[in-house]
CSV table of C-alpha atoms and ligand atoms in Angstrom, one decimal:
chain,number,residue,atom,x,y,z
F,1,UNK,CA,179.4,67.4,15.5
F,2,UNK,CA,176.7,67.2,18.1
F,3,UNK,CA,175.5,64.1,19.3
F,4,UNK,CA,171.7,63.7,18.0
F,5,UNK,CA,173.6,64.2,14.6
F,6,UNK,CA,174.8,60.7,14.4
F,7,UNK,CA,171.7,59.3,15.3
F,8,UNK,CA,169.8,61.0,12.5
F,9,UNK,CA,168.3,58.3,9.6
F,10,UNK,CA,170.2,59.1,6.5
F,11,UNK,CA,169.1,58.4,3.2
F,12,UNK,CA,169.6,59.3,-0.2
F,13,UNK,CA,165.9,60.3,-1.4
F,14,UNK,CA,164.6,59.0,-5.1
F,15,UNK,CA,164.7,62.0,-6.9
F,16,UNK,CA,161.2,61.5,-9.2
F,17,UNK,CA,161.1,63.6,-12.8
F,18,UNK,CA,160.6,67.2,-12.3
F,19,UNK,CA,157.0,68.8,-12.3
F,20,UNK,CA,157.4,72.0,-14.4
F,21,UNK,CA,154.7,73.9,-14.5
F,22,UNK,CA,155.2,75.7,-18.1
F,23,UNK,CA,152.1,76.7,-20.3
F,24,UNK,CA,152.9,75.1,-24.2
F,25,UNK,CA,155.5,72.5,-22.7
F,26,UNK,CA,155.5,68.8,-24.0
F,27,UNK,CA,155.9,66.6,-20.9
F,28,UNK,CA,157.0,63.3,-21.8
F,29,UNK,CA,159.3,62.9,-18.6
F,30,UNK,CA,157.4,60.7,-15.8
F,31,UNK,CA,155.0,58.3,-17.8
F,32,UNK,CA,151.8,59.8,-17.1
F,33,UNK,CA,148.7,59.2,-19.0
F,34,UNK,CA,148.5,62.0,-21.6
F,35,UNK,CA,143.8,61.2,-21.4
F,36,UNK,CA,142.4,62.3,-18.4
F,37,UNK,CA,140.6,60.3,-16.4
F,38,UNK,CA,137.1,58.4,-17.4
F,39,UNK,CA,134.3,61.4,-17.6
F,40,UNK,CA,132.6,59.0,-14.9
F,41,UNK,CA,135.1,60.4,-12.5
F,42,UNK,CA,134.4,64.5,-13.8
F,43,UNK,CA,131.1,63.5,-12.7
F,44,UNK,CA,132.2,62.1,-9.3
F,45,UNK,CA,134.2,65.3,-8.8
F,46,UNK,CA,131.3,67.5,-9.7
F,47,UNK,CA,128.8,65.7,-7.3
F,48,UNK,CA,131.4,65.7,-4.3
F,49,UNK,CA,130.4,67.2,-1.5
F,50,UNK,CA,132.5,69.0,0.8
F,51,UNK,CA,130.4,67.7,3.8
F,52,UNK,CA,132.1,64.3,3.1
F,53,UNK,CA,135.2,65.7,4.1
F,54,UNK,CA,134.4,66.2,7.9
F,55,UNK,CA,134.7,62.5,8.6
F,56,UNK,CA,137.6,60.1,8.0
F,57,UNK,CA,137.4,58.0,5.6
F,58,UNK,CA,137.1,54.0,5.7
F,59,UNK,CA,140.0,53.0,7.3
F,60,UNK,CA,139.9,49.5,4.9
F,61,UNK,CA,139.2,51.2,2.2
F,62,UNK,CA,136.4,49.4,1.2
F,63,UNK,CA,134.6,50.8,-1.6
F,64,UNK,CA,137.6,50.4,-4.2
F,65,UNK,CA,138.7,47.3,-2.2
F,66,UNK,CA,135.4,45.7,-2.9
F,67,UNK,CA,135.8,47.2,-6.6
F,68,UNK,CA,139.3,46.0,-7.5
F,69,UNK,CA,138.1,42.3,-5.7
F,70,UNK,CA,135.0,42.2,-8.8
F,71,UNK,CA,137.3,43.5,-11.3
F,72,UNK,CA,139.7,40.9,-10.9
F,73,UNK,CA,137.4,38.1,-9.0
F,74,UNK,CA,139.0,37.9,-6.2
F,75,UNK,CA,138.4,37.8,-2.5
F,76,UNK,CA,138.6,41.4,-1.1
F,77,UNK,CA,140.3,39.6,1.3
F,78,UNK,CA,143.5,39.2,-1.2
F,79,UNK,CA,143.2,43.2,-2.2
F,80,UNK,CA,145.8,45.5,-0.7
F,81,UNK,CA,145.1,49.5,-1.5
F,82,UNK,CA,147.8,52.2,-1.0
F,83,UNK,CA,148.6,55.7,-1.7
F,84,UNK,CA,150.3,54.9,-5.0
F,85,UNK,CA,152.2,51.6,-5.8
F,86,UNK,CA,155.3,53.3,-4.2
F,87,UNK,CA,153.1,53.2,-1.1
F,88,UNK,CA,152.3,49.9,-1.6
F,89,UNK,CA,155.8,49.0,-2.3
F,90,UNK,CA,157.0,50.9,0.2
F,91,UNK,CA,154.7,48.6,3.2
F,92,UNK,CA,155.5,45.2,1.3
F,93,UNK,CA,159.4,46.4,1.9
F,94,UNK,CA,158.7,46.6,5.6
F,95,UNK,CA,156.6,43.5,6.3
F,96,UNK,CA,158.5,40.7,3.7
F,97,UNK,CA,161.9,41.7,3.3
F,98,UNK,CA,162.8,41.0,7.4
F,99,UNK,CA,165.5,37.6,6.9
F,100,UNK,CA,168.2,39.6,6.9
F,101,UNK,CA,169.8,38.3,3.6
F,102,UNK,CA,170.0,40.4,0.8
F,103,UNK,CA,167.2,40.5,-1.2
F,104,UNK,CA,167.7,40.9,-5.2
F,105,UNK,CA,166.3,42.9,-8.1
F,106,UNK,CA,168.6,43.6,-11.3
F,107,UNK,CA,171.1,46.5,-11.5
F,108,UNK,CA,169.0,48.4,-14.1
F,109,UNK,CA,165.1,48.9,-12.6
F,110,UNK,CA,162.7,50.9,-10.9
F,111,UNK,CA,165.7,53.3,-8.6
F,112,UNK,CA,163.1,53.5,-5.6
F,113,UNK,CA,164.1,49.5,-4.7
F,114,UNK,CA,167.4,50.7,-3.5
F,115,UNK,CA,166.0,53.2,-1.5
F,116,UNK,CA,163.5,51.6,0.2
F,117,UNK,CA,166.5,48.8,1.2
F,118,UNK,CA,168.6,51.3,2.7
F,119,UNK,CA,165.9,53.2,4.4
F,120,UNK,CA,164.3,50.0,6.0
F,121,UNK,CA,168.0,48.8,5.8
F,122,UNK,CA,167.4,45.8,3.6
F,123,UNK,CA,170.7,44.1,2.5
F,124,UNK,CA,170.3,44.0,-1.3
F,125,UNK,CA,172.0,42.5,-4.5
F,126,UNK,CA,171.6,43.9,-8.4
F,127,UNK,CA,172.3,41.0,-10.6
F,128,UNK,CA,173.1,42.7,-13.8
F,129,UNK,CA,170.6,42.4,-16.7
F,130,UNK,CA,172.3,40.5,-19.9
F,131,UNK,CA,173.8,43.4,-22.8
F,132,UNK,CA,170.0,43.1,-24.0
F,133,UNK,CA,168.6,44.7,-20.7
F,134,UNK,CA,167.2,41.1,-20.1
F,135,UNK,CA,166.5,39.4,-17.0
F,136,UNK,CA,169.2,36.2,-16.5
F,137,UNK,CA,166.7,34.4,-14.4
F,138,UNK,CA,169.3,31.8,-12.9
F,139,UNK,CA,170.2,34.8,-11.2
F,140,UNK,CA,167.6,34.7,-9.1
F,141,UNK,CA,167.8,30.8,-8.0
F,142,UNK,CA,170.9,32.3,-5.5
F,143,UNK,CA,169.8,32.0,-1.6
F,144,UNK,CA,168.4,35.7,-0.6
F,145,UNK,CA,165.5,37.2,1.6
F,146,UNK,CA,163.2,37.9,-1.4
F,147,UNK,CA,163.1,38.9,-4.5
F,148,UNK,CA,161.5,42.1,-6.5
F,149,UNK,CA,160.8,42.8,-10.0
F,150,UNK,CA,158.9,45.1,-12.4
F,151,UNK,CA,157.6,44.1,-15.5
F,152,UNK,CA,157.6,45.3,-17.9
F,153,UNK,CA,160.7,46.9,-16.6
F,154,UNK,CA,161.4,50.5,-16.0
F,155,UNK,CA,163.6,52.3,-17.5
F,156,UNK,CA,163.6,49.9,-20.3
F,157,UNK,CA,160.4,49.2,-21.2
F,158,UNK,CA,161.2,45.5,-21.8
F,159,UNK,CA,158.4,42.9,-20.9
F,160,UNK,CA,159.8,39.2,-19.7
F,161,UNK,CA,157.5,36.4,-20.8
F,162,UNK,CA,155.4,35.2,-17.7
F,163,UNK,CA,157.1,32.0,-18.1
F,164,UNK,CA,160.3,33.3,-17.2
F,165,UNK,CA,158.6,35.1,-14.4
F,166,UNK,CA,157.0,32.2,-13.1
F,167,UNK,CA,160.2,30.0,-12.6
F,168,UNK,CA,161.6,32.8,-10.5
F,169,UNK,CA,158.4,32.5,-8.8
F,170,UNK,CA,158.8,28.7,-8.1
F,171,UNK,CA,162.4,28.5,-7.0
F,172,UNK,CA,162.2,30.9,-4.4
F,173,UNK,CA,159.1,29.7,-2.9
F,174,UNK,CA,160.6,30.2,0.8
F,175,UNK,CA,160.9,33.8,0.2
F,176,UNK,CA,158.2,36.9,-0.6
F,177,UNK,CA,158.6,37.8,-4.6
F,178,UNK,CA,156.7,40.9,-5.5
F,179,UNK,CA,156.1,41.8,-9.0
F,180,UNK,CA,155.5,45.2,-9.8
F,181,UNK,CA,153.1,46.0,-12.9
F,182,UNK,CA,152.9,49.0,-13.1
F,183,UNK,CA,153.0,48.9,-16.9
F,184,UNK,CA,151.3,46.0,-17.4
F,185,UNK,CA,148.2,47.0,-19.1
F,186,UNK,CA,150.4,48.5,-22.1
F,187,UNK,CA,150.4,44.6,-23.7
F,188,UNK,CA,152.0,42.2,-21.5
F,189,UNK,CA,150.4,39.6,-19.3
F,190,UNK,CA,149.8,39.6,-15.5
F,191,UNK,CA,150.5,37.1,-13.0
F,192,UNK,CA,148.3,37.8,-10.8
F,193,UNK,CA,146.1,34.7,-11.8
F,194,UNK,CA,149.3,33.0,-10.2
F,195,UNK,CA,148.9,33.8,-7.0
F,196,UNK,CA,146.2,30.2,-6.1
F,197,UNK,CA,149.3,28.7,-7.1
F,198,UNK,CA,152.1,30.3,-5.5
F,199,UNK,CA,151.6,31.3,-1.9
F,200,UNK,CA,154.5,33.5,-2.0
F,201,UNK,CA,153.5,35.8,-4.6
F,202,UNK,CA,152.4,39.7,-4.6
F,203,UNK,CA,151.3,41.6,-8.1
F,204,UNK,CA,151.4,45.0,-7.4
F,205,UNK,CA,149.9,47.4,-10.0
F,206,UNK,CA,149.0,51.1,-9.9
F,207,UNK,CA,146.3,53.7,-11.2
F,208,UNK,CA,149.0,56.5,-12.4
F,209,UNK,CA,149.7,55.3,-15.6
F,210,UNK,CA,147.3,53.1,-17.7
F,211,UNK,CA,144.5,54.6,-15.6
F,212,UNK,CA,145.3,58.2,-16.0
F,213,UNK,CA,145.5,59.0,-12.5
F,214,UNK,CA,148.6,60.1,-11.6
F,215,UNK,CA,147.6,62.7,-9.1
F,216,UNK,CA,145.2,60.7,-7.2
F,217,UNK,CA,147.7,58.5,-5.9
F,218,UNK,CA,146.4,55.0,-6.0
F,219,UNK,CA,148.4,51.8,-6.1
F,220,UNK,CA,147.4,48.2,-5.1
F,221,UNK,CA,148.6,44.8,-4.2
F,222,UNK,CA,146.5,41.5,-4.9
F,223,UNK,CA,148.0,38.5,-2.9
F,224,UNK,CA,146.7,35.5,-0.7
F,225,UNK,CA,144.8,36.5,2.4
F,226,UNK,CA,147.4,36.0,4.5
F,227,UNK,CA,150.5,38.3,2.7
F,228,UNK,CA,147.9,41.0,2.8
F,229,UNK,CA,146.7,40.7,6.4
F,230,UNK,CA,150.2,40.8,7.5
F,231,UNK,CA,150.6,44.0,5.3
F,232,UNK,CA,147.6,46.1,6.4
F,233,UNK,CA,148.8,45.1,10.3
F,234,UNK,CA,152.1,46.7,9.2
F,235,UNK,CA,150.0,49.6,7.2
F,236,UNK,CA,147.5,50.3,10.3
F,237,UNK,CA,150.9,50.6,12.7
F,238,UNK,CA,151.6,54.0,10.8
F,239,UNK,CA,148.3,55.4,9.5
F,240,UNK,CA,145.5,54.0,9.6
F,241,UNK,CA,143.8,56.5,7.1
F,242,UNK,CA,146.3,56.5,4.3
F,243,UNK,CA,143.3,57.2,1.7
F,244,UNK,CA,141.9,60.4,1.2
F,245,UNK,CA,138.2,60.1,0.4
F,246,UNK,CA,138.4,62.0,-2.6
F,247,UNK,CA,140.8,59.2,-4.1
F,248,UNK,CA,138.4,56.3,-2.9
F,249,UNK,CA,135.3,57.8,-4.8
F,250,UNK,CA,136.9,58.8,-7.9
F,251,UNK,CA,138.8,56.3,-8.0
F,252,UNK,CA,135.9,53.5,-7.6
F,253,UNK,CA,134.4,55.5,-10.9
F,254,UNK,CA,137.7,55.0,-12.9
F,255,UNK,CA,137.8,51.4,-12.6
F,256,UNK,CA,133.9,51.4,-13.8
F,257,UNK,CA,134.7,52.9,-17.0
F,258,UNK,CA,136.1,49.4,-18.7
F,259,UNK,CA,135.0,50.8,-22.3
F,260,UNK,CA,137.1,54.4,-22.0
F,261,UNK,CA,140.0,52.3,-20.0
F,262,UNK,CA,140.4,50.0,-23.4
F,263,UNK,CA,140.1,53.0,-25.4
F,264,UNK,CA,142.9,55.2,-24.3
F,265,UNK,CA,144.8,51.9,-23.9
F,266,UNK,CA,144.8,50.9,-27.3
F,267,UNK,CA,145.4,54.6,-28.7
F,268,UNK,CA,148.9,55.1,-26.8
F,269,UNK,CA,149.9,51.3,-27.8
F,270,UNK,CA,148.9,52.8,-31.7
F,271,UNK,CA,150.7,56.2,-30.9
F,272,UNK,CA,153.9,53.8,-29.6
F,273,UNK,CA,154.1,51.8,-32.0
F,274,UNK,CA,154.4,54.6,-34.9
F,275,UNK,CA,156.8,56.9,-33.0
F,276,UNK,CA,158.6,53.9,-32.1
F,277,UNK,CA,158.9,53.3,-36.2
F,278,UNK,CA,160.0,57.7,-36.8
F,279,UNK,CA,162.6,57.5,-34.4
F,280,UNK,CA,164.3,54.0,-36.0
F,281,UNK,CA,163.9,56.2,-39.3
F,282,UNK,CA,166.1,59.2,-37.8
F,283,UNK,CA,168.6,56.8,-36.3
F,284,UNK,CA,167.2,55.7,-32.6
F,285,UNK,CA,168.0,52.0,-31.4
F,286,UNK,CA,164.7,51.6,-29.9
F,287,UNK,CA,164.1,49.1,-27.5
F,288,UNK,CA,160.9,46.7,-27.9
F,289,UNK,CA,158.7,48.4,-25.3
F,290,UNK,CA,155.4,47.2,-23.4
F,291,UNK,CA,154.9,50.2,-21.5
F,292,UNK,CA,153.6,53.8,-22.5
F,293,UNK,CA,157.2,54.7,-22.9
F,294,UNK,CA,159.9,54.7,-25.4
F,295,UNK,CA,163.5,53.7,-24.3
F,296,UNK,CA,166.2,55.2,-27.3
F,297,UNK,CA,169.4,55.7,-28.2
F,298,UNK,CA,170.4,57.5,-31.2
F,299,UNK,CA,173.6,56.1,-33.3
F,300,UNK,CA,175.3,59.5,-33.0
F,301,UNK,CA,174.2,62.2,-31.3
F,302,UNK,CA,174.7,61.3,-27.2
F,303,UNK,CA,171.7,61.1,-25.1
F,304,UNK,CA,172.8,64.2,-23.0
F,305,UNK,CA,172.5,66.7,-25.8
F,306,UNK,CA,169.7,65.7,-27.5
F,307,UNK,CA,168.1,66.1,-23.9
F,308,UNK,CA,169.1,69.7,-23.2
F,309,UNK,CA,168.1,70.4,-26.8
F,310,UNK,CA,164.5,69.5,-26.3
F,311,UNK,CA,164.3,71.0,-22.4
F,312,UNK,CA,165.4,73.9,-24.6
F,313,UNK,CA,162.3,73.6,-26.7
F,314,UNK,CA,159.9,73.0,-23.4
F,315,UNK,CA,160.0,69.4,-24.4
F,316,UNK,CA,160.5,67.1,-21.4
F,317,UNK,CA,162.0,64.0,-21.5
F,318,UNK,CA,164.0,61.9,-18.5
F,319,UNK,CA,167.6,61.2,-18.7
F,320,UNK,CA,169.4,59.1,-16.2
F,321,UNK,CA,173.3,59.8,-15.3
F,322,UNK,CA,173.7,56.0,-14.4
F,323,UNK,CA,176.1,53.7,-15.9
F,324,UNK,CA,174.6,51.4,-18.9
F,325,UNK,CA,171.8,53.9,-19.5
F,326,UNK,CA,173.5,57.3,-19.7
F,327,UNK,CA,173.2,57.3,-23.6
F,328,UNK,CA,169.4,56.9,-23.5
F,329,UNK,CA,166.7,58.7,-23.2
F,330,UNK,CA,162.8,57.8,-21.6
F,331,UNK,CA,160.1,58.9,-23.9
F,332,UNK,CA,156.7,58.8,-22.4
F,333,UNK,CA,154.4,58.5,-24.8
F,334,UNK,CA,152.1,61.6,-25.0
F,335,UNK,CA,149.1,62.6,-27.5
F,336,UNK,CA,149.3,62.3,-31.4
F,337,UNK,CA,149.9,65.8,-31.8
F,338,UNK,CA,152.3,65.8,-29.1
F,339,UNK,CA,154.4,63.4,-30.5
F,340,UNK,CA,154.6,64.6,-33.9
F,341,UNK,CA,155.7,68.4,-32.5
F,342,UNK,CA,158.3,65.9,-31.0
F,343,UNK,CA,159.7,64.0,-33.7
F,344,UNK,CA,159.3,67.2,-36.0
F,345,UNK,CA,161.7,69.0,-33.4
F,346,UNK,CA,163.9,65.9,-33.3
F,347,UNK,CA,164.5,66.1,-36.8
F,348,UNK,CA,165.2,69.6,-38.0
F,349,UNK,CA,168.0,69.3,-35.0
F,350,UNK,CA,169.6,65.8,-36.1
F,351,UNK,CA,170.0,66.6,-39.9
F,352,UNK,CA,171.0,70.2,-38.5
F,353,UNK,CA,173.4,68.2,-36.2
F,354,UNK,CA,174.9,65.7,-39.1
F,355,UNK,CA,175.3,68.8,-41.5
F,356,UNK,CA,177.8,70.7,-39.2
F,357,UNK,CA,179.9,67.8,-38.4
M,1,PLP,C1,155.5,54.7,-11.8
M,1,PLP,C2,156.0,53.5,-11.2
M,1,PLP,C3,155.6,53.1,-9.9
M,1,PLP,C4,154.9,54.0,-8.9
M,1,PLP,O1,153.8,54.6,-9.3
M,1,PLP,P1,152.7,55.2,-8.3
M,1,PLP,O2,152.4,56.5,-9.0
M,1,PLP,O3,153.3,55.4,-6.9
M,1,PLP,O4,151.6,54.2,-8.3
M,1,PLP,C5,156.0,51.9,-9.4
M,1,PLP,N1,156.8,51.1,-10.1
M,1,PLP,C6,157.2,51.4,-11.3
M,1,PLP,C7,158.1,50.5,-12.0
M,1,PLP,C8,156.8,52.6,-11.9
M,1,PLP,O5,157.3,53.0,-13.1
C-alpha cells in the first residue's frame, strides 16, 4: 500500500434514487413534485438573458434571501440559502455539531445524517424509533452534542406533533437541534415560529419537493441571527458563490406564485389520500403519511418482489435493504393518471400472485 493511501478521507457516499432516463416510465422513486414549477418561473426562464451569466452572482444571495425573509416575516438576517437542504444540512453539520459527543437522530431517518457524521467525523447515536416508527422523545433528553430530526420523517412519512418536537427542543437547550422539513408543507405544522423562543433552534426546509423544484437545487435554513451568521462564515470558507444565478431568479418567481403553490399542494394531498385508501383495499399496511409519499407494506407478497415487478413495468419505486424497513416500499406520489396505471399494475399482479400460490 503506498503511503498517501492511508491518508485518503474515506467515506461511504449516500447512494440517492436512480435517475433513469426512460421515455413512458412512472417515477415514483425520489419524491419529486410530479407539477412543474409556477408558469411565473417559465416566464423567468424565457426572459433570461445569457448576458447575466458573465458575472457572479450575489454572494448573499439576496434576492431570494430577502424573498424567503417576507414570506415568512422574518429578518433576512435569520435566512440561510443553500444549494439544496442537503447543502444546507451539510454546512449546519460543520458549524454546530463540534462538542465532540455524539450527536443523535433515530435509527430509521433521512440516511444522509450518518454520512455527513462520518465525513465531518461526528460521533453519532440512532435511538431506535418505537415498533410504530415513532419518535421516543425521552430519548433525546440523554447528554449529546446536538440533536437532528426530520419531520415528517423520511422514509416513513410519519409527522410528530410539534409538541413533541418542542420538548426535544427545550431539554437540549445547550445544544444546536436542527429540524429538517423538508415535507412539511404536505399537512403538518412548522416550528419555525419557535425559533423567538428557542435560541438553539434551526428549521431547515427545501424547494425540491412541495415546490416542484428538484433540479434547481434550493434549500434553506431560518434561525436567529446569530446560528446563521456563524453558518454563512462556515459557508463563505468554501464557496462563496454556492448559488447559480439561474436558481436565484427562478427561484424568487416560485415563491411568488402562493395561489399555484396551494394548488398543487392540495392535489397530491387528494391524490395521497385515495391511493393511500386502493392500496389498504389490495392488502398494503400503509403508514399515516404527511409527506408526498406513501410508505407500504403488503400482508403477503415481500417488498423485494413487488419492487422488481414494477422496475419491470418502468415503474419506479425506492426500496431500502436496511433492517426494519426491508419489507417496504416508498411511493412518491405522482399525477392522477400516474397513480392509477400504478395501482391498476399492482393489481392484475397481486391477484395473479394469490392465484398461483
Ligand atoms: C429530499 C430531502 C432532503 C434534501 O433535499 P434537497 O433536494 O437537497 O433540498 C433533505 N431531507 C430530507 C428528509 C429529504 O427527504
Amino acid at each position: 500500500m503506498k503511503a498517501w493511501q492511508s491518508n485518503i478521507r474515506k467515506v461511504d457516499p449516500y447512494v440517492p434514487g436512480e435517475q433513469p432516463n426512460l421515455s413512458n416510465m412512472i417515477k415514483l422513486n425520489t419524491n419529486e413534485n410530479p407539477y412543474p414549477p409556477s408558469s411565473k418561473v417559465q416566464n423567468a426562464i424565457d426572459e433570461f438573458k445569457r448576458d447575466k451569466l458573465r458575472l457572479y452572482p450575489s454572494a448573499d444571495n439576496r434576492e431570494l434571501v430577502e424573498v424567503l425573509a417576507d414570506y415568512y416575516h422574518r429578518d433576512s438576517s435569520e435566512v440561510f440559502v443553500g444549494v439544496g437542504s442537503d447543502d444546507v444540512l451539510s454546512v449546519a453539520f460543520l458549524t454546530f455539531f463540534n462538542s465532540g459527543k455524539p450527536i443523535l437522530f433515530p435509527d430509521i431517518t433521512y440516511s444522509f445524517y450518518d454520512v455527513w457524521a462520518e465525513l465531518y467525523r461526528i460521533p453519532y447515536i440512532q435511538p431506535p424509533l418505537d415498533d410504530n416508527f415513532r419518535i421516543v422523545k425521552e430519548d433525546y433528553y440523554q447528554d449529546n452534542g446536538g440533536v437532528i430530526i426530520a419531520n415528517p420523517n423520511a422514509p416513513t412519512s410519519l409527522y410528530e406533533d410539534v409538541n413533541v418536537i418542542e420538548d426535544i427542543i427545550e431539554a437540549n437547550s445547550d445544544v444546536i437541534v436542527i429540524i429538517d422539513e423538508a415535507y412539511i408543507d404536505f399537512g403538518g405544522t412548522s416550528v419555525m415560529e419557535l425559533i423567538d423562543k428557542y435560541d438553539n433552534l434551526v428549521v431547515v426546509q427545501t424547494f425540491s419537493k412541495s415546490r416542484s423544484m428538484a433540479g434547481l437545487r434550493i434549500g434553506y435554513a431560518i434561525a436567529n441571527s446569530e446560528l446563521i451568521k456563524a453558518m454563512n462564515d462556515v459557508k463563505y470558507s468554501i464557496n462563496s458563490y454556492t448559488m447559480n444565478q439561474a436558481s436565484l431568479t427562478y427561484g424568487v418567481e416560485a415563491v411568488k406564485d402562493e395561489k399555484y403553490f396551494r394548488e398543487t399542494l392540495s392535489k397530491i394531498i387528494e391524490t395521497r389520500d385515495k391511493t393511500k385508501a386502493s392500496l389498504e383495499s389490495m392488502g398494503f399496511t400503509v403508514l399515516d403519511s404527511k409527506t408526498n409519499f406513501l410508505f407500504v407494506k403488503h400482508e403477503s407478497i415481500p417488498a423485494k418482489i413487488l419492487f422488481d415487478a414494477l422496475r419491470q413495468e418502468g415503474i419506479f419505486v425506492r426500496h431500502f435493504n436496511k433492517p426494519r424497513i426491508d419489507n417496504y416500499l416508498r411511493i412518491t406520489i405522482g399525477t392522477d393518471i400516474e397513480m392509477e396505471i400504478f395501482l391498476r399494475f399492482l393489481k392484475v399482479f397481486i391477484d395473479k400472485s394469490s392465484l398461483t400460490k
